[in-house]
Amino acid sequence: MKPTAGERTFGYINTLFMISICAVTLYPFLYVLFASFSDATSLLQNRGLMFRPAGFDLGAYKAVFENPMIIKGYQNTLLYVLFGTTINLFMTSIGAYVLSRPNLYFKNIIMFFIVVTMVFHGGLIPTYLLVNDLGMMNTMWALLIPGAINTFNMIIMRTSFQGIPVSLEESARMDGANDWTILFRIIIPLSMPVIAVMILWYAVGHWNSYFSALVYLRDREAYPLQLVLREILISNNTDSMMTGSASDDKYAIGETIKYAAIIVSTLPIICLYPFLQKYFVKGVMIGAIKE
């Protein structure tokens, strides 16, 4: 059917609106990228928008990668993302599988208490005291265990599990499979779109997390990358990366180092997204209907 003039006009306006949204969203990241490659003095002299690097200098990246705290922060963050996401997926899968079983006793009451935690929670001080009493202070477990299950994610995963035919489970039980076998060899392989979405959400959450580390960690050697980045950006702590620079140049060089640190800290998680994007829409749609 040939579109009417009104439909074509709506399509043009809609396309123009989406291009504007993309430009407004993308430009701040491009500005930071261009600024990170810019010459420090030229960057300070630049006024207004920037559509290419002002000069070209890789000194900021050299200073960032020679900083031992950033390298250590990278190592710690990768460790937290790997172990944290694994724990999250394991615990969330088990919880979702149990709640998706039709023969679970008191399922509605259990779901009620689980959903209540999405609105009401103990707060920072009770959580801090609990972590302290469990002996997890100043350890990586203080960052991983308290947030092992996200209630919203578990409900999405439970909804996905409920869409798998019960006859598959019954056939597996007739062949001698137990609940662990059904979960890890039947349910999860058939739920890869939602598993991919969970990996993305949990991994990004761990990558960007810094508040828990700020509260529970005392040893700087255990700081994640985001906490190191916070010191550079908010505390303006870039002096250790500018040894040998003249005092007049330190402010300008410090600005380019900040931009380079932002790019270095965000680029890996941006690179991860395209590999999971094909599962993303399908996985979210599976969890869109909640019972």
Coordinates of C-alpha atoms in Angstrom, one line a residue:
M1 CA 0.0 0.0 0.0
K2 CA 1.4 3.4 -1.0
P3 CA 1.9 5.6 2.1
T4 CA -0.1 8.8 2.3
A5 CA 1.4 12.3 2.4
G6 CA 0.7 12.4 6.2
E7 CA 2.5 9.1 6.8
R8 CA 5.5 10.2 4.7
T9 CA 5.6 13.5 6.6
F10 CA 5.4 11.6 9.9
G11 CA 8.3 9.3 8.7
Y12 CA 10.5 12.2 7.8
I13 CA 9.8 14.0 11.1
N14 CA 10.4 10.8 13.0
T15 CA 13.7 10.1 11.2
L16 CA 14.9 13.7 11.8
F17 CA 13.9 13.4 15.5
M18 CA 15.8 10.1 16.0
I19 CA 18.9 11.6 14.2
S20 CA 18.8 14.5 16.6
I21 CA 18.6 12.2 19.6
C22 CA 21.5 10.1 18.3
A23 CA 23.6 13.2 17.7
V24 CA 22.9 14.7 21.2
T25 CA 23.6 11.3 22.8
L26 CA 26.8 10.5 20.8
Y27 CA 28.4 13.9 20.7
P28 CA 29.5 14.1 24.4
F29 CA 31.4 10.8 23.9
L30 CA 33.0 12.0 20.7
Y31 CA 34.0 15.3 22.4
V32 CA 35.8 13.3 25.2
L33 CA 37.4 11.1 22.6
F34 CA 38.7 14.0 20.5
A35 CA 39.8 15.8 23.7
S36 CA 41.8 12.8 24.8
F37 CA 43.8 12.8 21.6
S38 CA 44.3 16.6 21.6
D39 CA 47.4 18.6 22.4
A40 CA 47.0 19.9 25.9
T41 CA 47.7 23.6 25.1
S42 CA 45.5 23.5 22.0
L43 CA 42.7 22.0 23.9
L44 CA 42.7 24.8 26.5
Q45 CA 42.6 27.4 23.7
N46 CA 39.7 25.7 22.0
R47 CA 36.3 27.3 22.6
G48 CA 33.0 25.8 21.6
L49 CA 32.2 22.5 19.9
M50 CA 35.0 20.1 18.8
F51 CA 34.7 17.9 15.7
R52 CA 38.3 16.7 15.6
P53 CA 41.2 16.6 17.9
A54 CA 42.8 20.0 18.6
G55 CA 46.3 19.0 17.5
F56 CA 47.4 15.5 18.1
D57 CA 49.2 14.1 21.2
L58 CA 49.2 10.6 22.7
G59 CA 50.9 11.8 25.8
A60 CA 47.8 11.6 27.9
Y61 CA 47.3 7.9 27.1
K62 CA 51.0 7.3 27.8
A63 CA 50.6 8.9 31.2
V64 CA 47.4 6.9 31.9
F65 CA 48.9 3.5 31.0
E66 CA 52.1 4.3 33.0
N67 CA 50.1 4.9 36.1
P68 CA 50.3 1.7 38.2
M69 CA 47.0 2.5 40.0
I70 CA 45.1 2.4 36.7
I71 CA 46.7 -0.9 35.7
K72 CA 45.9 -2.3 39.1
G73 CA 42.4 -0.9 38.9
Y74 CA 41.9 -2.6 35.6
Q75 CA 43.0 -5.9 37.0
N76 CA 40.7 -5.6 40.0
T77 CA 37.7 -4.5 37.9
L78 CA 38.2 -7.4 35.5
L79 CA 38.3 -9.7 38.5
Y80 CA 35.2 -8.2 40.0
V81 CA 33.3 -8.4 36.7
L82 CA 34.3 -12.0 36.1
F83 CA 33.6 -13.4 39.6
G84 CA 30.7 -11.0 40.2
T85 CA 28.8 -11.8 37.0
T86 CA 29.4 -15.5 37.5
I87 CA 27.9 -15.4 41.0
N88 CA 25.0 -13.2 39.8
L89 CA 24.1 -15.6 37.0
F90 CA 24.4 -18.7 39.2
M91 CA 22.3 -17.3 42.1
T92 CA 19.7 -15.6 39.8
S93 CA 19.3 -18.7 37.7
I94 CA 18.7 -20.9 40.7
G95 CA 16.2 -18.4 42.2
A96 CA 14.4 -18.0 38.9
Y97 CA 14.2 -21.8 38.3
V98 CA 12.7 -22.4 41.7
L99 CA 10.1 -19.6 41.3
S100 CA 9.2 -20.8 37.8
R101 CA 8.2 -24.3 39.0
P102 CA 4.4 -24.7 38.9
N103 CA 4.4 -27.1 41.9
L104 CA 6.3 -24.7 44.3
Y105 CA 4.4 -24.4 47.6
F106 CA 3.5 -20.9 48.8
K107 CA 4.8 -19.4 45.6
N108 CA 2.7 -16.3 45.7
I109 CA 3.7 -15.6 49.3
I110 CA 7.4 -16.1 48.5
M111 CA 7.0 -13.8 45.5
F112 CA 5.3 -11.2 47.6
F113 CA 8.3 -11.0 50.1
I114 CA 10.8 -11.0 47.2
V115 CA 9.0 -8.1 45.4
V116 CA 8.8 -6.2 48.7
T117 CA 12.6 -6.0 48.7
M118 CA 12.4 -3.9 45.4
V119 CA 10.6 -1.1 47.4
F120 CA 11.9 -1.5 51.0
H121 CA 15.4 -2.4 52.0
G122 CA 17.6 -2.1 55.1
G123 CA 19.7 0.8 53.9
L124 CA 23.4 1.6 54.1
I125 CA 24.0 1.3 57.8
P126 CA 22.4 -2.1 58.4
T127 CA 24.1 -3.4 55.3
Y128 CA 27.4 -2.1 56.5
L129 CA 27.0 -3.7 59.9
L130 CA 26.0 -7.0 58.3
V131 CA 29.0 -7.0 56.0
N132 CA 31.3 -6.1 58.9
D133 CA 29.8 -8.9 61.1
L134 CA 30.3 -11.4 58.3
G135 CA 34.0 -10.5 58.2
M136 CA 33.9 -9.4 54.6
M137 CA 35.2 -5.9 55.2
N138 CA 38.1 -4.9 52.9
T139 CA 37.6 -8.0 50.8
M140 CA 36.3 -8.5 47.3
W141 CA 33.3 -10.5 48.7
A142 CA 31.9 -7.3 50.2
L143 CA 31.4 -6.1 46.6
L144 CA 30.0 -9.3 45.2
I145 CA 27.9 -11.2 47.8
P146 CA 25.4 -8.4 49.0
G147 CA 24.3 -7.9 45.5
A148 CA 24.4 -11.5 44.3
I149 CA 20.7 -11.4 43.2
N150 CA 18.9 -8.5 41.6
T151 CA 15.2 -8.9 42.1
F152 CA 14.1 -7.3 38.9
N153 CA 16.5 -9.5 36.9
M154 CA 15.4 -12.6 38.7
I155 CA 11.7 -11.9 37.8
I156 CA 12.7 -11.4 34.1
M157 CA 14.6 -14.7 34.1
R158 CA 11.7 -16.5 35.9
T159 CA 9.3 -15.2 33.2
S160 CA 11.6 -16.6 30.5
F161 CA 11.9 -20.0 32.2
Q162 CA 8.1 -20.2 32.5
G163 CA 7.9 -20.0 28.7
I164 CA 9.7 -23.3 28.2
P165 CA 7.3 -26.2 27.7
V166 CA 6.8 -28.3 30.8
S167 CA 6.8 -31.4 28.6
L168 CA 10.6 -31.0 28.2
E169 CA 11.1 -31.2 31.9
E170 CA 8.8 -34.2 32.2
S171 CA 10.6 -36.0 29.5
A172 CA 14.0 -35.3 31.1
R173 CA 12.7 -36.6 34.5
M174 CA 11.5 -39.8 32.8
D175 CA 15.1 -40.2 31.6
G176 CA 16.4 -39.8 35.2
A177 CA 17.4 -36.1 35.2
N178 CA 17.3 -34.2 38.4
D179 CA 16.7 -30.4 39.0
W180 CA 20.4 -29.5 38.5
T181 CA 20.5 -31.3 35.1
I182 CA 17.2 -29.8 34.0
L183 CA 18.4 -26.3 34.9
F184 CA 21.9 -26.4 33.5
R185 CA 21.4 -28.7 30.5
I186 CA 17.9 -27.9 29.3
I187 CA 16.5 -24.6 30.7
I188 CA 19.6 -22.4 30.5
P189 CA 20.7 -23.5 26.9
L190 CA 17.2 -22.7 25.7
S191 CA 17.3 -19.3 27.5
M192 CA 20.5 -17.9 26.0
P193 CA 18.9 -14.5 24.9
V194 CA 17.8 -13.7 28.4
I195 CA 21.1 -15.0 29.8
A196 CA 23.0 -12.7 27.4
V197 CA 21.0 -9.8 28.6
M198 CA 21.7 -10.7 32.2
I199 CA 25.4 -11.0 31.5
L200 CA 25.3 -7.5 29.9
W201 CA 23.4 -5.9 32.8
Y202 CA 25.4 -7.5 35.6
A203 CA 28.8 -7.0 33.9
V204 CA 28.0 -3.3 33.2
G205 CA 26.8 -2.9 36.8
H206 CA 30.1 -4.3 38.2
W207 CA 32.2 -2.3 35.7
N208 CA 30.6 1.0 36.7
S209 CA 30.3 0.3 40.4
Y210 CA 32.4 2.3 42.8
F211 CA 30.2 3.1 45.8
S212 CA 30.4 -0.3 47.4
A213 CA 34.2 -0.2 47.0
L214 CA 34.3 3.3 48.5
V215 CA 32.4 2.1 51.6
Y216 CA 33.9 -1.3 52.2
L217 CA 37.5 -1.2 50.9
R218 CA 40.4 0.4 52.8
D219 CA 43.3 -1.2 50.8
R220 CA 44.0 1.0 47.8
E221 CA 45.5 -2.1 46.1
A222 CA 42.0 -3.5 45.9
Y223 CA 40.4 -0.4 44.4
P224 CA 38.4 -1.0 41.2
L225 CA 39.1 1.1 38.1
Q226 CA 36.0 3.4 38.7
L227 CA 37.3 4.4 42.1
V228 CA 40.7 5.2 40.7
L229 CA 38.9 7.2 38.0
R230 CA 36.9 9.0 40.6
E231 CA 40.1 10.1 42.3
I232 CA 41.4 11.5 39.0
L233 CA 38.3 13.3 37.9
I234 CA 36.7 14.5 41.2
S235 CA 39.7 14.7 43.5
N236 CA 41.8 16.1 40.6
N237 CA 44.6 13.8 41.6
T238 CA 46.7 13.7 38.4
D239 CA 50.0 15.0 39.8
S240 CA 51.5 11.5 40.0
M241 CA 51.0 11.1 36.2
M242 CA 52.8 14.4 35.3
T243 CA 56.3 13.9 36.6
G244 CA 58.7 15.9 34.5
S245 CA 56.1 18.4 33.3
A246 CA 56.5 22.1 33.9
S247 CA 54.2 23.6 36.5
D248 CA 52.6 25.9 34.0
D249 CA 51.7 22.9 31.8
K250 CA 50.3 20.7 34.5
Y251 CA 46.8 22.1 34.4
A252 CA 46.5 21.6 30.6
I253 CA 48.0 18.1 30.7
G254 CA 45.8 17.2 33.6
E255 CA 42.7 17.9 31.5
T256 CA 43.8 15.6 28.7
I257 CA 44.7 12.9 31.2
K258 CA 41.2 13.1 32.6
Y259 CA 39.7 12.6 29.1
A260 CA 42.0 9.8 28.3
A261 CA 41.2 8.1 31.6
I262 CA 37.4 8.3 30.8
I263 CA 38.0 6.7 27.4
V264 CA 40.3 3.9 28.8
S265 CA 37.7 3.1 31.5
T266 CA 34.6 3.0 29.2
L267 CA 36.0 1.5 25.9
P268 CA 36.1 -2.2 27.0
I269 CA 32.4 -2.2 28.1
I270 CA 31.5 -0.5 24.8
C271 CA 33.4 -3.2 22.9
L272 CA 31.4 -5.9 24.7
Y273 CA 28.0 -4.5 23.7
P274 CA 28.0 -5.4 20.0
F275 CA 28.6 -9.1 20.8
L276 CA 25.5 -9.2 23.0
Q277 CA 23.3 -6.7 21.1
K278 CA 21.7 -9.4 18.9
Y279 CA 20.4 -11.1 22.0
F280 CA 19.4 -7.9 23.7
V281 CA 16.1 -7.0 22.1
K282 CA 14.8 -10.6 22.1
G283 CA 15.9 -11.1 25.8
V284 CA 14.2 -7.9 27.0
M285 CA 11.0 -8.7 25.1
I286 CA 10.9 -12.2 26.8
G287 CA 10.9 -10.5 30.2
A288 CA 8.5 -7.7 29.2
I289 CA 5.4 -9.7 30.4
K290 CA 5.5 -10.3 34.1
E291 CA 3.0 -12.4 36.0

